[in-house]
Each structure stands twice: as structure tokens, then as C-alpha cells.
Amino acid sequence: SPTPRDVEYDYVIVGSGAGGGPLACRLAREGYKTLLIEAGGDHNGNVNVSVPGYQGVVTQDPTLRWDIFVNHYKDINRQKRDPKFTYELGPYQYHVGPNPPSNAEEKGILYPRAQGLGGCVSHNALIWILPHARDWNFIKDLTGDDTWDAIKMNKYLDRVYQWQTAMPTDPTILLRDLPLAQHLIGGASALGLSIPLLTPLVNLGNALLNSPNNRLNPARDVTPGFFQIPLIMKGGVRTSVREYIQETVAKGYPLTVKLNTYVTKINFDESGDKPKASGVEYREGEYLYRASPLNRRERGTPGSVSAKREVIISAGTFNTPQLLKLSGIGPQDELRRHDIEVVKDLPGVGTNMMDRYEIPVNVKHPEDFPILDGCTFDLKPQDKCLKQWQTKPYILGAKGAYATNGLAATMVFTTKTSKTPASDMFVFGGPINFKGYFPQWADFAVRDHKHFSWYSLKAHSRNRAGTVELRSNDPFDQPLINFNYFDEGTTEGGADNLDLQSLIQAIRQSREALAHYYKYPILNGTKFVEESPGADVQSDAAIGQYIKDNAWGHHAACSCPIGPDDDPMAVLDSKFRVRGVENLRVVDASVFPDIPGVFIQSAIFMASEKAAEEIIQAAKEADKAAAEAPAS
Ligand SMILES: Cc1cc2nc3c(=O)[nH]c(=O)nc-3n(C[C@H](O)[C@H](O)[C@H](O)COP(=O)(O)OP(=O)(O)OC[C@H]3O[C@@H](n4cnc5c(N)ncnc54)[C@H](O)[C@@H]3O)c2cc1C
């Protein structure tokens, strides 16, 4: 809905994703006039968003997707060893892998991002794993602010559960596919769970009833096991931030959502001691950011809005530092290089960026996995699985494969070289040929139904050398993003090698699960061939090289970190406030000083609820002080 110029909002929030969406709802529900500005649209009626089985397809949807390209290494020739390295042939036309045509432009590695209501939560893989206690205690110890204590953070999780449903995939869907079940039993058995030969399905069913989020288990963070994967869905339909925002508006709370509007600058009132954020400038129009494949190189209609109390930036790990820098908050040398007037020299903006490392083992069978019969993943009339998902109830597997995200279950354990005692390795299994992200990766992943992948996700990684730098001072250009992986990044105390060793262990664990598959011939699964890393990749050195060349991440975080008062690289204080200016906070994945948990959305939702409480408390204190001040 258009913003009437005469409305004065208490809060203006930029970005409606995991950070900004819940925060906007909570502030509005508390009675504050809140404007939520979002670059993209609402995705109403877009089946790609609501069908869990389309979690890959939705990342290719041109109405949502931003084709952000990143590098893992500074050395471009080293980067090109990754078969996912991508070149642009013409606008949004890509060549992936070696031997590009001579006119192709080097782009880097695709890093999917989404615009629109709910941000990346509307296109993500739906996986819901709670953070570990150490993630919160780390912030408490770093800043001395004990409101971050893990036990105290529980109340924010309770608040998240007021609007977020998480449920496991209906195990009966998985148990109907015997070769798939045989792989999962192999995984459980490789982890040491005894699965008797005569009753493997019953025992797998029991294993799949375990939750990796069991809050009643005090040892949950360090408990290894074989688990089903909880997803953010209700009755087999994705439901999350997007729906929460829409419900908040529908119920009449004072939340205005301004869609298809791209914020280009934060405005400051510089008349006082400290620059004070007073509002934002924006451009109205669809697909204005050039990372959108529907971009028409238009610059939109200009506008601005002011915030009576605060401006909050929740544009995500890449776009929040970009917007801060464009507005004069960042390393002064970089800002001056781009002719940007310095409002506050804050050298940490766009540094400290972290991510997971992820790596698969992919195998191919001679026959299809039955669970995918009739699934074409293309929204076309022949997609029988979509019809089943649309017409059948969510009970006893009736809704079929699309009521899952395609990843059936996970092995969880702490590797020998983990940074913390908490589980640092999740190895997911599913009937998919998943090798990471590149243009049309999802089509590739399900091109045939014969592949199975054990895919490892390394949590609590040590590398914090990622950077987000301005490419230009044009707000519609995407920034320069480099994760500086392994030996190009954090190396103190052998950090790079320790993470690499964890990943080598994960590949060996995946192969162990594949070996245990053959212990259950009763389920009649066919023999498979390992396609990658491949039978010839056996030594630690060879596996390590495969990991360095192929690893990727998709939980980028920590690029505007919270930190202690005496750390010049800290961008935020422990209350999410941008240092050195007033009335400006950041609330999204970029705020963490250390990447939390295993899957990040739950941690962002909790941080967002915490930020809402801090902001509301600050507003109440300010109102009280104003009421008590003597009349002038
Ligand atoms: C393919 C994929 C799968 C994933 N799967 C999972 C998963 O299964 N589980 C999990 O826990 N995590 C998952 N994640 C990660 C998780 O979804 C993100 O980390 C999380 O959504 C980040 O939240 P955020 O608020 O920081 O940013 P986002 O969710 O990206 O939200 C930022 C919002 O800001 C808007 N915006 C940006 N700049 C501007 C501007 N200048 N003006 C106006 N609006 C702007 C964007 O359009 C976007 O809507 C996945 C991520 C990807 C890419």
C-alpha cells in the first residue's frame, strides 16, 4: 500500500526477511506505527513458495531470485577450479564450468538470495534446527551483556513459537521408498545405531521420530544421533515470516508494508553531537536491484520517509553493509574512494563475514527412487506430485514427496577437530544430486531420479575472513563479496586445517553410511556408483583438495558484528545499535560476532525477538524520561 506522505512512523525497517519481518510484527503488535520497506513483492499465489518440494525450484524463480555472485578465493584461477564457476554470456544468461565462449564475462559462484516478503525465508530449504547454548553465551562473554545468556534466550524462542510452526517430514512418506529407506538405515547404522536385520523399517521409523531440537534433553547440543529434519511448515505447506507479516497487517495492527521499494540511503540529522538516523530514501519500482533477472535497468520513482524513533536495517548479510556504506557508515578510505561523504568511520562494516562449509558425496543408481515417481518439479500439468500435494491431506504420507524438502534425514555428530563440544557436523541424506549452487542447480539436482547424496554441513566454522565491499556508489550494483576460504582466510592456530579435517571426516562418514547400505540387502536396493568425489579420491590430501575446490555455503552471516566497546571493528553494541550514531540499529544475519548453530534462521528469529524487546524497552524509557522532564 502506498505510504501517505503525512504519516510519521515510529519505526522504519528495511527488509522483511528473517531479521526484519518478525521485528516489524512485534513492534506493530505493541502499538508502534511501523513501516516495513521491502525490495520485492508479496509472492501471493506463488506455488513455488508454498510447496516444500519446490525448495530448489523456488530459488530459480525470476520473480524472487537475486543472482548474487561471490568468490571463495581472491585468486581467480584458483576459484575456477570449482566446476560451479560461472560466466555471463549476455544479461542473466550463464555458462557454468570450464571452457566458456571467448566473450564470456567472469562472474564467480552463485549465491542464491531472495527478494520479497519474508526475504530468503520464502525460498529457503525450510530446515529448522535450533542454535546451541554456546552461540548465545559467546555473545554474553564477548560483550559482558548477560541478557544474551542461553537460558535467558529461551524466552525468545517461546515467542518465536507463537507464530512459527515446525514439524518433521511425515516419516511414512520416506518409508514407502525401500531403496531410500535402505540408504537411511545405512546412515543410522554407520552412526552406531543398532538396526536389526529383520526389522529395519520399524527401527528406522523409531529413529525418525527423534528430534534434533529436543529442548527437554539437557545434553541436546552434544548428543550425536540420526534424526528426522524439522521443517517450517504446517500440514505440508511452507509457513513462516511472510504469513506472520500478512496476519499482522490483516489483524489491523499499525504495520504498513511497502513492497517493490528499494532503499538507497539512510538519512541523518547531523545537527547534534552525534549523527542521528532520521529516515530513508528509496526508489519505488519492481526489480530495481540489478541482481534480479527481471531488472530493466530502471531507477524507479524517488521518495523518502522519516522515522520518529528509529531506523532499523535488516537487508541481510550482503545488503546491510552495502546500505550502511552507501549512507556514509563504514571504513572511511573505502567510502572516500567511492566519493561517499563519511558520516561515521566504522572500519568493521562488511568484515568478519562467516559461513558454513558444505560438501557432498553423490552416488548414482541404475534405477529411479520410487518416491519421486511422477515428480517433474516444473509446475506443469504433468507434475503428478504437485497434483497429489494439492489434493491430498497431510496424513500417512498421502501428500507425497512434495510435502518434504527432499532431504530425508540427517546424521549428527561432533567431529574430532570441532571448535566446540557441540555437534558441528550435519550430514543430510536424500534422493537428489546436490552439488551446491550454480544457475539452474535445482533442475540439475533432479534431472533424473537415480541419484542419492549424503551432503555435509559444517557448523561452527572458524573462518571469519569474508568481506563485503562496494563495487561502486550506485545502490543498484551488487557489492564485491569474497569469503576468503581456508588458507586464504583465518589461519591462526591452524584454523583452516582444523575445519578441513572436520570435512574430511564428514566425507569418510558419508562413505561409511554408503557402505552400511549394503548390510541391508533385504530391502532390495540396487548397486550404486560414487560419482563424486569419485573412487579415485581416497587419501586425505585428495579429499582435502576436492573440498577446497568444491565447498560452498548458504548461511552467510556476521558482516556487521556485535562486539565489545573496546573493539574498533565492532559495528554494533550488544543492543543492536550502530556504534557512533543514534537511532540506527541492524537486525538480521549480519549482527552475529560468530556464526550461530547449524541452520541459521532460528537464531535470526530469536535475535529479532530479542531486538524487539530491546527497542520497545528503549522506547518506554524514552517516553518516561520525556514525561518526567521539566516543561521548558
Ligand atoms: C537457498 C537457501 C536455502 C536456505 N535454507 C535454509 C534452511 O533450510 N534453514 C535455515 O535456517 N536457513 C536457510 N537459509 C538461510 C536463511 O534463509 C537466511 O540466512 C536468512 O533468511 C537471512 O535472514 P536476513 O534477515 O539476514 O536476510 P533475508 O532473509 O535475505 O532478508 C533480507 C530482505 O531485505 C530485502 N532488502 C535487501 N536490500 C534492500 C533494500 N535496499 N531495500 C529494501 N529491501 C531490501 C531483501 O529483498 C530481503 O527480503 C537458506 C538460504 C538460502 C539462500
CSV table of C-alpha atoms in Angstrom, one decimal, residues 172-555:
chain,number,residue,atom,x,y,z
A,172,THR,CA,5.6,-42.7,6.3
A,173,ILE,CA,6.5,-40.8,3.1
A,174,LEU,CA,10.1,-41.9,3.4
A,175,LEU,CA,9.4,-45.5,4.5
A,176,ARG,CA,7.4,-46.2,1.3
A,177,ASP,CA,10.6,-46.0,-0.8
A,178,LEU,CA,12.7,-49.1,0.1
A,179,PRO,CA,16.0,-48.1,-1.6
A,180,LEU,CA,15.7,-44.7,0.1
A,181,ALA,CA,14.9,-46.4,3.4
A,182,GLN,CA,17.9,-48.6,2.8
A,183,HIS,CA,20.2,-45.6,2.5
A,184,LEU,CA,18.8,-44.0,5.6
A,185,ILE,CA,19.2,-47.3,7.6
A,186,GLY,CA,22.8,-47.3,6.3
A,187,GLY,CA,23.3,-43.8,7.8
A,188,ALA,CA,21.7,-44.7,11.1
A,189,SER,CA,23.7,-47.9,11.3
A,190,ALA,CA,27.0,-46.2,10.4
A,191,LEU,CA,26.4,-43.9,13.3
A,192,GLY,CA,26.3,-46.9,15.6
A,193,LEU,CA,22.6,-47.3,16.0
A,194,SER,CA,21.8,-50.9,16.0
A,195,ILE,CA,19.3,-51.7,13.3
A,196,PRO,CA,18.4,-55.4,13.5
A,197,LEU,CA,18.2,-57.0,10.1
A,198,LEU,CA,14.7,-58.3,10.4
A,199,THR,CA,13.0,-55.1,11.5
A,200,PRO,CA,15.0,-52.4,9.8
A,201,LEU,CA,11.9,-50.3,8.7
A,202,VAL,CA,10.4,-50.3,12.2
A,203,ASN,CA,13.7,-49.3,13.7
A,204,LEU,CA,14.2,-46.6,11.1
A,205,GLY,CA,10.7,-45.3,11.8
A,206,ASN,CA,11.7,-45.1,15.5
A,207,ALA,CA,14.9,-43.2,14.7
A,208,LEU,CA,13.0,-40.8,12.5
A,209,LEU,CA,10.8,-39.9,15.4
A,210,ASN,CA,13.8,-38.4,17.2
A,211,SER,CA,14.0,-34.6,17.1
A,212,PRO,CA,17.4,-32.8,16.9
A,213,ASN,CA,15.7,-29.9,18.7
A,214,ASN,CA,14.7,-31.7,21.9
A,215,ARG,CA,14.6,-28.9,24.5
A,216,LEU,CA,13.9,-31.4,27.2
A,217,ASN,CA,17.3,-33.1,26.7
A,218,PRO,CA,19.9,-31.0,28.7
A,219,ALA,CA,22.7,-32.7,26.6
A,220,ARG,CA,20.9,-31.9,23.3
A,221,ASP,CA,23.8,-29.8,21.9
A,222,VAL,CA,26.3,-32.6,22.3
A,223,THR,CA,24.1,-35.6,21.6
A,224,PRO,CA,25.0,-37.3,18.3
A,225,GLY,CA,22.3,-39.2,16.5
A,226,PHE,CA,20.3,-39.9,13.5
A,227,PHE,CA,17.4,-37.6,13.2
A,228,GLN,CA,14.4,-36.6,11.1
A,229,ILE,CA,14.6,-33.0,9.9
A,230,PRO,CA,12.1,-30.5,11.3
A,231,LEU,CA,10.7,-28.1,8.6
A,232,ILE,CA,9.0,-24.7,8.9
A,233,MET,CA,5.7,-25.8,7.6
A,234,LYS,CA,2.1,-26.6,8.6
A,235,GLY,CA,0.3,-29.6,7.1
A,236,GLY,CA,3.0,-29.9,4.4
A,237,VAL,CA,2.8,-26.2,3.4
A,238,ARG,CA,5.6,-23.7,3.9
A,239,THR,CA,4.6,-21.1,6.6
A,240,SER,CA,6.8,-18.6,8.2
A,241,VAL,CA,7.7,-14.9,8.3
A,242,ARG,CA,5.7,-14.0,5.2
A,243,GLU,CA,2.5,-15.3,6.6
A,244,TYR,CA,3.2,-13.7,10.0
A,245,ILE,CA,3.6,-10.3,8.4
A,246,GLN,CA,0.4,-10.8,6.4
A,247,GLU,CA,-1.5,-11.9,9.5
A,248,THR,CA,-0.2,-8.9,11.5
A,249,VAL,CA,-1.5,-6.5,8.8
A,250,ALA,CA,-4.8,-8.3,8.4
A,251,LYS,CA,-5.4,-8.1,12.2
A,252,GLY,CA,-5.2,-4.3,12.0
A,253,TYR,CA,-2.0,-3.7,13.9
A,254,PRO,CA,-0.3,-0.5,12.8
A,255,LEU,CA,2.1,-2.1,10.3
A,256,THR,CA,2.4,-0.7,6.8
A,257,VAL,CA,4.3,-2.9,4.3
A,258,LYS,CA,5.7,-1.0,1.3
A,259,LEU,CA,6.6,-3.6,-1.3
A,260,ASN,CA,8.6,-3.2,-4.5
A,261,THR,CA,10.5,-0.4,-2.9
A,262,TYR,CA,14.3,-0.3,-2.8
A,263,VAL,CA,16.0,1.8,-0.1
A,264,THR,CA,19.1,3.6,-1.4
A,265,LYS,CA,20.2,5.7,1.6
A,266,ILE,CA,19.8,6.3,5.3
A,267,ASN,CA,19.3,10.0,6.1
A,268,PHE,CA,21.0,11.5,9.1
A,269,ASP,CA,20.3,14.7,11.1
A,270,GLU,CA,23.9,15.9,11.8
A,271,SER,CA,22.9,19.0,13.8
A,272,GLY,CA,23.6,17.4,17.2
A,273,ASP,CA,26.7,15.8,18.9
A,274,LYS,CA,26.2,12.6,17.1
A,275,PRO,CA,24.6,11.9,13.7
A,276,LYS,CA,21.1,10.8,14.2
A,277,ALA,CA,19.3,8.5,11.7
A,278,SER,CA,16.1,10.3,10.7
A,279,GLY,CA,14.7,8.2,7.8
A,280,VAL,CA,15.5,6.7,4.5
A,281,GLU,CA,15.4,7.5,0.8
A,282,TYR,CA,14.0,4.9,-1.6
A,283,ARG,CA,13.0,4.2,-5.1
A,284,GLU,CA,9.7,2.6,-5.9
A,285,GLY,CA,9.6,0.1,-8.7
A,286,GLU,CA,9.8,-3.6,-9.4
A,287,TYR,CA,13.1,-5.5,-9.7
A,288,LEU,CA,15.3,-2.4,-9.3
A,289,TYR,CA,18.3,-4.2,-7.9
A,290,ARG,CA,20.4,-5.4,-10.8
A,291,ALA,CA,20.9,-8.9,-9.3
A,292,SER,CA,17.3,-9.5,-10.3
A,293,PRO,CA,17.0,-11.3,-13.7
A,294,LEU,CA,13.8,-9.2,-14.3
A,295,ASN,CA,15.8,-5.9,-13.9
A,296,ARG,CA,15.2,-3.5,-16.8
A,297,ARG,CA,17.9,-1.0,-15.7
A,298,GLU,CA,15.2,1.4,-14.5
A,299,ARG,CA,15.9,3.6,-11.4
A,300,GLY,CA,12.3,3.8,-10.1
A,301,THR,CA,10.4,6.7,-8.6
A,302,PRO,CA,12.3,8.5,-5.8
A,303,GLY,CA,10.7,9.0,-2.4
A,304,SER,CA,11.7,9.4,1.3
A,305,VAL,CA,10.2,8.7,4.7
A,306,SER,CA,11.1,9.8,8.2
A,307,ALA,CA,11.2,7.8,11.4
A,308,LYS,CA,10.2,9.4,14.6
A,309,ARG,CA,12.1,6.9,16.8
A,310,GLU,CA,14.5,4.7,14.9
A,311,VAL,CA,15.6,3.3,11.5
A,312,ILE,CA,16.4,-0.5,11.5
A,313,ILE,CA,18.3,-2.1,8.7
A,314,SER,CA,17.5,-5.8,8.1
A,315,ALA,CA,18.6,-6.1,4.5
A,316,GLY,CA,20.7,-9.2,5.0
A,317,THR,CA,24.4,-10.0,5.3
A,318,PHE,CA,25.3,-8.6,1.9
A,319,ASN,CA,22.9,-5.7,1.5
A,320,THR,CA,23.0,-4.3,5.1
A,321,PRO,CA,26.8,-3.4,4.9
A,322,GLN,CA,26.2,-2.2,1.4
A,323,LEU,CA,23.4,0.2,2.5
A,324,LEU,CA,25.4,1.4,5.6
A,325,LYS,CA,28.4,2.2,3.4
A,326,LEU,CA,26.3,4.0,0.8
A,327,SER,CA,24.9,6.1,3.6
A,328,GLY,CA,28.4,7.1,4.9
A,329,ILE,CA,28.8,4.4,7.7
A,330,GLY,CA,31.9,2.3,7.1
A,331,PRO,CA,35.6,2.3,6.6
A,332,GLN,CA,36.4,5.9,5.6
A,333,ASP,CA,39.1,5.0,3.0
A,334,GLU,CA,36.7,2.8,1.1
A,335,LEU,CA,33.9,5.4,1.3
A,336,ARG,CA,36.1,8.2,0.0
A,337,ARG,CA,37.3,6.0,-2.9
A,338,HIS,CA,33.6,5.9,-3.9
A,339,ASP,CA,33.0,9.7,-3.3
A,340,ILE,CA,30.7,9.0,-0.4
A,341,GLU,CA,30.6,11.5,2.4
A,342,VAL,CA,31.7,9.9,5.7
A,343,VAL,CA,29.1,10.1,8.4
A,344,LYS,CA,30.9,7.7,10.8
A,345,ASP,CA,34.2,5.9,10.2
A,346,LEU,CA,33.3,2.4,11.2
A,347,PRO,CA,36.0,0.1,9.9
A,348,GLY,CA,34.2,-3.2,10.8
A,349,VAL,CA,31.3,-2.7,8.4
A,350,GLY,CA,31.5,-5.5,5.8
A,351,THR,CA,34.2,-7.5,7.5
A,352,ASN,CA,34.2,-10.6,9.8
A,353,MET,CA,31.8,-12.4,7.4
A,354,MET,CA,31.4,-16.1,8.1
A,355,ASP,CA,29.6,-19.1,6.6
A,356,ARG,CA,29.4,-22.8,6.8
A,357,TYR,CA,31.4,-25.1,4.6
A,358,GLU,CA,29.3,-27.7,2.8
A,359,ILE,CA,30.3,-30.7,0.7
A,360,PRO,CA,28.6,-33.8,-0.8
A,361,VAL,CA,29.1,-37.4,-1.7
A,362,ASN,CA,26.9,-38.1,-4.7
A,363,VAL,CA,26.1,-41.6,-5.9
A,364,LYS,CA,24.0,-42.9,-8.9
A,365,HIS,CA,21.8,-46.0,-9.1
A,366,PRO,CA,20.7,-47.8,-12.2
A,367,GLU,CA,17.0,-47.3,-11.2
A,368,ASP,CA,14.8,-44.5,-10.1
A,369,PHE,CA,13.8,-43.8,-6.5
A,370,PRO,CA,10.1,-44.7,-6.3
A,371,ILE,CA,9.4,-41.7,-4.0
A,372,LEU,CA,10.0,-39.4,-7.0
A,373,ASP,CA,7.6,-41.2,-9.4
A,374,GLY,CA,5.7,-38.6,-11.3
A,375,CYS,CA,7.6,-35.6,-9.9
A,376,THR,CA,8.7,-33.3,-12.6
A,377,PHE,CA,9.5,-30.3,-10.4
A,378,ASP,CA,8.3,-27.9,-13.1
A,379,LEU,CA,4.7,-26.7,-12.2
A,380,LYS,CA,3.5,-28.3,-15.4
A,381,PRO,CA,0.2,-30.3,-15.7
A,382,GLN,CA,2.2,-33.5,-16.0
A,383,ASP,CA,3.6,-32.9,-12.5
A,384,LYS,CA,1.6,-35.6,-10.7
A,385,CYS,CA,3.4,-35.0,-7.4
A,386,LEU,CA,2.1,-31.4,-7.4
A,387,LYS,CA,-1.4,-32.7,-8.0
A,388,GLN,CA,-1.0,-35.1,-5.1
A,389,TRP,CA,0.3,-32.3,-2.9
A,390,GLN,CA,-2.6,-30.0,-3.9
A,391,THR,CA,-5.4,-32.5,-3.5
A,392,LYS,CA,-4.4,-35.0,-0.7
A,393,PRO,CA,-4.4,-34.5,3.1
A,394,TYR,CA,-1.2,-34.4,5.2
A,395,ILE,CA,-1.6,-37.7,6.8
A,396,LEU,CA,0.1,-41.1,6.5
A,397,GLY,CA,2.2,-40.0,3.6
A,398,ALA,CA,-0.8,-39.1,1.4
A,399,LYS,CA,0.5,-35.7,0.3
A,400,GLY,CA,3.6,-37.4,-1.2
A,401,ALA,CA,7.1,-36.3,-1.9
A,402,TYR,CA,6.4,-32.6,-2.2
A,403,ALA,CA,5.4,-32.4,1.5
A,404,THR,CA,9.1,-32.9,2.2
A,405,ASN,CA,12.1,-30.7,1.2
A,406,GLY,CA,13.8,-33.7,-0.4
A,407,LEU,CA,16.3,-34.2,2.4
A,408,ALA,CA,15.1,-37.2,4.3
A,409,ALA,CA,17.2,-37.4,7.5
A,410,THR,CA,20.5,-36.4,9.0
A,411,MET,CA,23.5,-37.9,10.8
A,412,VAL,CA,24.6,-35.5,13.6
A,413,PHE,CA,27.9,-35.7,15.4
A,414,THR,CA,30.9,-33.7,16.7
A,415,THR,CA,34.0,-34.1,14.6
A,416,LYS,CA,37.4,-34.7,16.1
A,417,THR,CA,38.6,-31.2,15.2
A,418,SER,CA,35.5,-29.3,16.2
A,419,LYS,CA,35.9,-25.8,17.6
A,420,THR,CA,33.3,-26.6,20.4
A,421,PRO,CA,32.0,-29.8,22.1
A,422,ALA,CA,28.6,-29.1,20.4
A,423,SER,CA,27.7,-31.0,17.3
A,424,ASP,CA,29.4,-29.4,14.4
A,425,MET,CA,28.5,-31.8,11.5
A,426,PHE,CA,25.1,-32.4,10.0
A,427,VAL,CA,25.2,-34.9,7.1
A,428,PHE,CA,21.9,-34.9,5.3
A,429,GLY,CA,20.7,-37.7,3.0
A,430,GLY,CA,18.2,-37.6,0.2
A,431,PRO,CA,17.4,-38.7,-3.3
A,432,ILE,CA,18.9,-35.7,-5.1
A,433,ASN,CA,22.1,-34.9,-7.0
A,434,PHE,CA,23.1,-31.9,-4.9
A,435,LYS,CA,26.5,-30.3,-5.6
A,436,GLY,CA,25.9,-26.8,-4.4
A,437,TYR,CA,24.6,-23.7,-6.1
A,438,PHE,CA,25.0,-22.6,-9.7
A,439,PRO,CA,22.5,-21.3,-12.3
A,440,GLN,CA,19.7,-23.9,-12.8
A,441,TRP,CA,21.2,-26.0,-9.9
A,442,ALA,CA,17.8,-27.3,-8.9
A,443,ASP,CA,17.0,-28.6,-12.4
A,444,PHE,CA,20.3,-30.4,-12.4
A,445,ALA,CA,19.7,-31.8,-9.0
A,446,VAL,CA,16.5,-33.6,-10.0
A,447,ARG,CA,17.2,-34.1,-13.7
A,448,ASP,CA,17.0,-37.8,-13.1
A,449,HIS,CA,15.7,-39.7,-10.1
A,450,LYS,CA,18.6,-42.1,-9.8
A,451,HIS,CA,20.9,-40.0,-7.5
A,452,PHE,CA,21.4,-40.1,-3.8
A,453,SER,CA,23.5,-37.6,-1.9
A,454,TRP,CA,24.9,-37.5,1.6
A,455,TYR,CA,25.7,-33.8,2.0
A,456,SER,CA,27.7,-32.4,4.9
A,457,LEU,CA,27.2,-29.1,6.5
A,458,LYS,CA,30.0,-28.0,8.9
A,459,ALA,CA,28.8,-25.8,11.7
A,460,HIS,CA,30.9,-23.6,14.0
A,461,SER,CA,33.4,-23.0,11.2
A,462,ARG,CA,36.4,-20.9,12.1
A,463,ASN,CA,36.9,-18.7,9.1
A,464,ARG,CA,35.9,-15.1,9.6
A,465,ALA,CA,37.8,-13.5,6.8
A,466,GLY,CA,34.8,-12.8,4.5
A,467,THR,CA,34.3,-9.2,3.2
A,468,VAL,CA,31.5,-7.2,1.6
A,469,GLU,CA,32.9,-4.2,-0.3
A,470,LEU,CA,31.3,-1.6,-2.5
A,471,ARG,CA,31.7,-2.2,-6.3
A,472,SER,CA,30.5,1.4,-6.9
A,473,ASN,CA,28.4,4.1,-5.2
A,474,ASP,CA,25.4,3.0,-7.4
A,475,PRO,CA,22.9,1.4,-4.9
A,476,PHE,CA,21.6,-0.9,-7.6
A,477,ASP,CA,25.0,-2.6,-8.2
A,478,GLN,CA,25.7,-5.7,-6.2
A,479,PRO,CA,28.8,-5.5,-3.9
A,480,LEU,CA,32.1,-7.3,-4.2
A,481,ILE,CA,31.8,-10.4,-1.9
A,482,ASN,CA,34.7,-12.6,-1.0
A,483,PHE,CA,34.6,-15.4,1.6
A,484,ASN,CA,38.4,-16.0,1.5
A,485,TYR,CA,38.1,-19.7,2.2
A,486,PHE,CA,40.5,-22.0,4.1
A,487,ASP,CA,44.2,-20.9,3.8
A,488,GLU,CA,43.2,-17.5,2.2
A,489,GLY,CA,41.2,-16.7,5.4
A,490,THR,CA,41.5,-17.3,9.1
A,491,THR,CA,44.6,-19.4,9.7
A,492,GLU,CA,45.6,-18.7,13.4
A,493,GLY,CA,46.2,-21.9,15.3
A,494,GLY,CA,45.8,-23.9,12.1
A,495,ALA,CA,42.1,-22.9,12.0
A,496,ASP,CA,41.8,-23.6,8.2
A,497,ASN,CA,43.3,-27.1,8.5
A,498,LEU,CA,41.2,-28.0,11.5
A,499,ASP,CA,38.0,-27.1,9.6
A,500,LEU,CA,39.3,-29.0,6.6
A,501,GLN,CA,39.9,-32.1,8.8
A,502,SER,CA,36.3,-32.0,10.1
A,503,LEU,CA,35.1,-32.0,6.5
A,504,ILE,CA,37.4,-34.9,5.5
A,505,GLN,CA,35.9,-36.8,8.5
A,506,ALA,CA,32.4,-36.0,7.2
A,507,ILE,CA,33.2,-37.4,3.7
A,508,ARG,CA,34.6,-40.5,5.3
A,509,GLN,CA,31.4,-40.8,7.5
A,510,SER,CA,29.2,-40.4,4.3
A,511,ARG,CA,31.1,-43.2,2.7
A,512,GLU,CA,30.7,-45.3,5.8
A,513,ALA,CA,26.9,-44.8,5.5
A,514,LEU,CA,27.1,-45.9,1.9
A,515,ALA,CA,29.0,-49.0,2.9
A,516,HIS,CA,26.4,-49.8,5.6
A,517,TYR,CA,23.6,-49.6,2.9
A,518,TYR,CA,24.9,-53.0,1.6
A,519,LYS,CA,24.3,-54.5,5.0
A,520,TYR,CA,20.5,-54.4,4.4
A,521,PRO,CA,20.0,-56.3,1.1
A,522,ILE,CA,16.6,-57.4,2.4
A,523,LEU,CA,15.3,-54.1,1.1
A,524,ASN,CA,16.5,-55.0,-2.4
A,525,GLY,CA,18.2,-51.7,-3.3
A,526,THR,CA,20.3,-51.7,-6.4
A,527,LYS,CA,24.1,-51.2,-6.5
A,528,PHE,CA,25.3,-47.6,-7.0
A,529,VAL,CA,28.4,-45.9,-8.3
A,530,GLU,CA,30.0,-43.0,-6.4
A,531,GLU,CA,30.2,-40.1,-8.9
A,532,SER,CA,31.8,-37.5,-6.6
A,533,PRO,CA,34.3,-37.2,-5.0
A,534,GLY,CA,34.8,-40.5,-7.0
A,535,ALA,CA,36.5,-43.7,-6.3
A,536,ASP,CA,40.0,-42.4,-7.0
A,537,VAL,CA,39.7,-39.7,-4.4
A,538,GLN,CA,40.8,-41.5,-1.2
A,539,SER,CA,43.8,-40.0,0.5
A,540,ASP,CA,43.3,-37.1,3.0
A,541,ALA,CA,45.2,-34.9,0.6
A,542,ALA,CA,43.0,-35.8,-2.4
A,543,ILE,CA,39.8,-35.4,-0.3
A,544,GLY,CA,41.1,-32.1,1.1
A,545,GLN,CA,41.7,-30.8,-2.4
A,546,TYR,CA,38.2,-31.9,-3.5
A,547,ILE,CA,36.7,-30.0,-0.6
A,548,LYS,CA,38.7,-26.8,-1.2
A,549,ASP,CA,37.7,-26.9,-4.9
A,550,ASN,CA,34.0,-27.7,-4.4
A,551,ALA,CA,32.8,-26.5,-1.0
A,552,TRP,CA,30.1,-23.8,-0.7
A,553,GLY,CA,28.0,-22.2,1.9
A,554,HIS,CA,24.5,-20.6,2.1
A,555,HIS,CA,24.2,-19.1,5.6
